[in-house]
Coordinates of C-alpha atoms in Angstrom, one line a residue:
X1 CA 174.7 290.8 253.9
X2 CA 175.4 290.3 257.7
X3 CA 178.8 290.9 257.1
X4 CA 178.1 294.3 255.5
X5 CA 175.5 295.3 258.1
X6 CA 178.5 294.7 261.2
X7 CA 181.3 296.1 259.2
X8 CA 178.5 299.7 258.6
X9 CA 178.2 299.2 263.0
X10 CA 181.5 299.0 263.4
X11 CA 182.3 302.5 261.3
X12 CA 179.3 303.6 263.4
X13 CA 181.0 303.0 267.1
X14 CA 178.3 300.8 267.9
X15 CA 178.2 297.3 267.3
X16 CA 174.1 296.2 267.3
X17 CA 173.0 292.4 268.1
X18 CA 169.7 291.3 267.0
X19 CA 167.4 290.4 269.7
X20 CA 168.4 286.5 270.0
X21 CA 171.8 287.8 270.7
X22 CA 173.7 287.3 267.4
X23 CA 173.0 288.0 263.8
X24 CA 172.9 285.7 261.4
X25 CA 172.4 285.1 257.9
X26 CA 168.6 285.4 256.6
X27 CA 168.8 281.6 254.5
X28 CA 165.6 280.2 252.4
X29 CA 165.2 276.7 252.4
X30 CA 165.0 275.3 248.8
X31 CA 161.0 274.2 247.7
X32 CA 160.8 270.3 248.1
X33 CA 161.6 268.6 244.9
X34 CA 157.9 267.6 243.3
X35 CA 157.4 263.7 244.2
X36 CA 157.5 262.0 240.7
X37 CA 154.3 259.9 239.9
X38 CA 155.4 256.4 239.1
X39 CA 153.0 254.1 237.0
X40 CA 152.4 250.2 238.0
X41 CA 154.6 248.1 236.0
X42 CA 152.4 246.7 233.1
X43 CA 151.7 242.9 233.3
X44 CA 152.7 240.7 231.1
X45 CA 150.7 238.1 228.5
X46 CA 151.7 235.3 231.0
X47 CA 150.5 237.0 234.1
X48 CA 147.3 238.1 232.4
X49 CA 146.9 234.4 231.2
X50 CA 147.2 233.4 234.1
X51 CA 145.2 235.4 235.5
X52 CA 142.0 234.7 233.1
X53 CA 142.6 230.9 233.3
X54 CA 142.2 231.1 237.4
X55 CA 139.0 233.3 236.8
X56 CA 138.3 230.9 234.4
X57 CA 136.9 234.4 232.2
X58 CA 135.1 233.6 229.0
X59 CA 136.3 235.5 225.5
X60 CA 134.1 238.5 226.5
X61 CA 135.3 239.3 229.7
X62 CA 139.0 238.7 228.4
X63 CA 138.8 240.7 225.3
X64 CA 137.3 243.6 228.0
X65 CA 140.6 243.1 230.1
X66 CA 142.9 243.9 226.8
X67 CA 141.3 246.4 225.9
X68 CA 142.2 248.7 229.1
X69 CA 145.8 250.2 228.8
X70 CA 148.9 249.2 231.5
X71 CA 147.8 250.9 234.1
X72 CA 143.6 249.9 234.4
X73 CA 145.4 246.2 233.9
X74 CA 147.6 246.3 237.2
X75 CA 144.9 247.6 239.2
X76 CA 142.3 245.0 237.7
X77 CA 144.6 242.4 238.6
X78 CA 145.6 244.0 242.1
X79 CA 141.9 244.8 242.9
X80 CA 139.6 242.3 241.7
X81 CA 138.1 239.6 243.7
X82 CA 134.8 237.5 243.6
X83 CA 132.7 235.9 246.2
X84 CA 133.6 232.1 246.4
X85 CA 129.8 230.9 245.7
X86 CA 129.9 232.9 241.8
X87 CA 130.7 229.9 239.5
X88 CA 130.2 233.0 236.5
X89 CA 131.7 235.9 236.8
X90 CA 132.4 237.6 233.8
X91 CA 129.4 239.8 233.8
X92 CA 130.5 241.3 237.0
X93 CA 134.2 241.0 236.1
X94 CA 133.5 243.3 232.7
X95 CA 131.2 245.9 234.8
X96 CA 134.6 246.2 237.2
X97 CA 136.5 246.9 234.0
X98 CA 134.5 250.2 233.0
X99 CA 134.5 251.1 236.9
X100 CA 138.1 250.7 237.2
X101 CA 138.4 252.6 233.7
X102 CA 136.6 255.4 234.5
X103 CA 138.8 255.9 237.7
X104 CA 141.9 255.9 236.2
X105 CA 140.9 258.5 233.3
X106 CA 139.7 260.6 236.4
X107 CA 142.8 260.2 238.0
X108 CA 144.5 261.1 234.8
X109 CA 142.6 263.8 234.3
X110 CA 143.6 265.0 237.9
X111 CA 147.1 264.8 237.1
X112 CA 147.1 267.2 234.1
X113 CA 144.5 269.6 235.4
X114 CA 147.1 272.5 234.0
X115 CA 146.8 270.6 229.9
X116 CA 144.1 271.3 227.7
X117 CA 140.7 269.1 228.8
X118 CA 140.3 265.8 227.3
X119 CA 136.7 265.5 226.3
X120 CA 135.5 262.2 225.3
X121 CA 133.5 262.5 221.9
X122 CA 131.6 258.9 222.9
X123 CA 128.2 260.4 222.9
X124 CA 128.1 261.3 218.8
X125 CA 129.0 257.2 218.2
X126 CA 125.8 255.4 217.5
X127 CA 127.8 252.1 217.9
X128 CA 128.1 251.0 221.5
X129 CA 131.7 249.0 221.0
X130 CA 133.2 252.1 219.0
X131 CA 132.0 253.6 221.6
X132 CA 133.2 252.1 224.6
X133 CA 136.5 252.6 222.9
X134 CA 136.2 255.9 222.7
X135 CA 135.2 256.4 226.1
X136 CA 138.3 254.2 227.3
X137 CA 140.9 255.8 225.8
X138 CA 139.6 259.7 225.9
X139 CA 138.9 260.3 222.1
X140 CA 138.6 263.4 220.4
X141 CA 136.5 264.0 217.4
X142 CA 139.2 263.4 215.0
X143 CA 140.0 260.3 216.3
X144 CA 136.4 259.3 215.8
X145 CA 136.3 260.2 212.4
X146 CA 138.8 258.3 211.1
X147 CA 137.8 255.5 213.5
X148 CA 134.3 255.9 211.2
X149 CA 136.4 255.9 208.2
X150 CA 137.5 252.3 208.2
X151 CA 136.0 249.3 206.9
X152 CA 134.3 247.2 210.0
X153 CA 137.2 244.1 209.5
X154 CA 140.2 247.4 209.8
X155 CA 138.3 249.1 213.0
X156 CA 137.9 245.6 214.8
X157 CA 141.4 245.6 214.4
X158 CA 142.3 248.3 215.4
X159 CA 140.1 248.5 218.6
X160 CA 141.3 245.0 219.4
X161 CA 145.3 245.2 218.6
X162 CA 145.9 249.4 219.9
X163 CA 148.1 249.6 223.0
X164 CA 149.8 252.8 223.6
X165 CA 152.7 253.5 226.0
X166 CA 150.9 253.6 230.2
X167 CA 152.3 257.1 230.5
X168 CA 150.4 259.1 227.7
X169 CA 147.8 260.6 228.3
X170 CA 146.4 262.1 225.3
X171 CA 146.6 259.1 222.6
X172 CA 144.4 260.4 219.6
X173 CA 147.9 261.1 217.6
X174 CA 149.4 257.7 218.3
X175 CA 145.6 256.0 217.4
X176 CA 145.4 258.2 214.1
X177 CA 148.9 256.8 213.2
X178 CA 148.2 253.4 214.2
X179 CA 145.0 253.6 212.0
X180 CA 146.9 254.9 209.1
X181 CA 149.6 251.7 209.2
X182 CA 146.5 248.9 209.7
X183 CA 144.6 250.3 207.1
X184 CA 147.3 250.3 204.2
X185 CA 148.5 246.4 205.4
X186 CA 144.6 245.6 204.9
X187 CA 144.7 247.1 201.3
X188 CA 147.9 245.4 200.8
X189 CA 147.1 242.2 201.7
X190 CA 143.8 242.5 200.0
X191 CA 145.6 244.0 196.9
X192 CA 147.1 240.4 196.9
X193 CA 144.7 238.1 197.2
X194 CA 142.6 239.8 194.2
X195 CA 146.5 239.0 192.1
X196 CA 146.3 235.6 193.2
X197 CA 143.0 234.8 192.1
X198 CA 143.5 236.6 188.9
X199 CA 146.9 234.7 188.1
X200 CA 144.9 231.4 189.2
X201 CA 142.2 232.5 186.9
X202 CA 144.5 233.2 183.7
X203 CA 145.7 229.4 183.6
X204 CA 142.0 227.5 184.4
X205 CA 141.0 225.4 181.3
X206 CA 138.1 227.0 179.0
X207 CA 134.9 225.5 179.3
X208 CA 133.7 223.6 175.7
X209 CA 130.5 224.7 176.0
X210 CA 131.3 228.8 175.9
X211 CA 134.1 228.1 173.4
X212 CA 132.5 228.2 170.2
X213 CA 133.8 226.0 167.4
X214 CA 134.9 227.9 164.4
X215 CA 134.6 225.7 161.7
X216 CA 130.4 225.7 162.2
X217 CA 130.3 229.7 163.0
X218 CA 130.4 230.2 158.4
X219 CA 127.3 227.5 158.2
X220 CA 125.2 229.4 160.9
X221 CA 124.5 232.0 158.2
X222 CA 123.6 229.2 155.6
X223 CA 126.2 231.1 153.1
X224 CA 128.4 227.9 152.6
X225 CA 127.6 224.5 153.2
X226 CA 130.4 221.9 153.7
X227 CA 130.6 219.8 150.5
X228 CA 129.8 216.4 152.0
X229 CA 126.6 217.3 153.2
X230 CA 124.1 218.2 150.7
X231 CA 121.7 221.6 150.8
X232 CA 118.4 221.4 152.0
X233 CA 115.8 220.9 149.5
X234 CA 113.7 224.0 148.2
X235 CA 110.3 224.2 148.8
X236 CA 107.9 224.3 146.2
X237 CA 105.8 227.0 145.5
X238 CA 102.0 227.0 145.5
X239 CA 101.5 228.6 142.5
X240 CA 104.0 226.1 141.2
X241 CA 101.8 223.1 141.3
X242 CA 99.2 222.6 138.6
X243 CA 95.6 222.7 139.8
X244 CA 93.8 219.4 139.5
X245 CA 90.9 219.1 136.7
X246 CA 86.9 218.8 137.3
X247 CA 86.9 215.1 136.6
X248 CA 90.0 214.2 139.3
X249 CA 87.9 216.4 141.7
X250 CA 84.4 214.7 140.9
X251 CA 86.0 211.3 141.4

């Protein structure tokens, strides 16, 4: 452009400067590249055992720490700290949890402020585990409903062994499908304990006393009798027997 602008001066006879003196080229610096948002490296079981066995956490306050994804884990670990005169400190240990929970999904929910809004269907659970969970992980309503679908022993699983990947943040897919495998490895495995106990049943010995014997079962009618022992005698008649005279009554 500034060489077509001198060359249309030069045909002119005049030969124009800008005002600094010389012209140059109008250039536009490229937009800064966006700074790419790098999750915490998720701990592993050793650090988190470690962790719980310094704390000296009961079952409670560890099942509340792996329950939170990658990312509430790191900063639990990075950020958590006790005065030294607590000798128990998993009830405040599990209230740090939710709080350190609840900033992340807000965080998260920062970060994708131009995606559809996640809303938490936790206040339609009556149950306040289920729905903790729900509130955790940013449920929708179809999530809950097949979370309310399973049998208790399938949803404890479930809500004790899902993990999804740090960097998602809208789980309810991966949950539905995680759902889906637990609940037909439940029906399998139940599927195969009722075949056991059925083969196991097919071979036990029949009790004597609800195995009738066959060789009484024609006498209970009284239609034959075995030869060797003989019928029961007949019982006489009244009007059979002969009436006793005046003189056998008088004496």
């Amino acid at each position: 452009h500034a060489e077509q602008v001198e060359g249309e001066h030069e045909q002119g006879g005049v030969i124009q400067q800008s005002e600094i003196g010389s012209s140059r080229p109008c250039t536009v610096p490229p937009p800064p590249s966006p700074v790419p948002r790098v999750h915490p490296e998720a701990p592993d079981e050793m650090a988190l055992a470690e962790f719980c066995e310094r704390w000296k956490l009961n079952e409670d306050a560890v099942a509340k720490l792996h329950t939170l994804n990658p990312v509430m884990q790191q900063r639990v670990l990075a950020e958590w700290d006790a005065p030294s005169y607590m000798t128990k400190v998993d009830g405040r240990f599990i209230l740090f949890c939710v709080q350190i929970a609840k900033e992340v999904q807000a965080q998260q929910r920062s970060w994708h402020d131009d995606a559809p809004p996640l809303v938490s269907a936790a206040a339609d659970v009556d149950d306040p585990v289920l729905a903790e969970f729900v509130e955790t992980w940013l449920l929708n309503e179809r999530s809950v409903q097949k979370l309310q679908s399973l049998t208790p022993e399938v949803q404890q699983q479930v809500m004790a062994e899902f993990s999804p990947p740090a960097h998602l943040s809208d789980v309810n897919d991966r949950l539905i499908n995680f759902c889906v495998r637990v609940e037909r490895s439940h029906a399998e495995q139940v599927e195969g304990d009722q075949q056991e106990v059925g083969a196991r049943g097919a071979f036990a010995p029949q009790s004597r006393a609800s195995a009738p014997d066959s060789r009484w079962s024609q006498y209970n009618s009284g239609a034959h009798w075995p030869s060797t022992v003989p019928p029961p005698p007949k019982r006489a008649r009244i009007e059979d027997l002969d009436a006793p005279d005046e003189m056998a009554l008088a004496e």
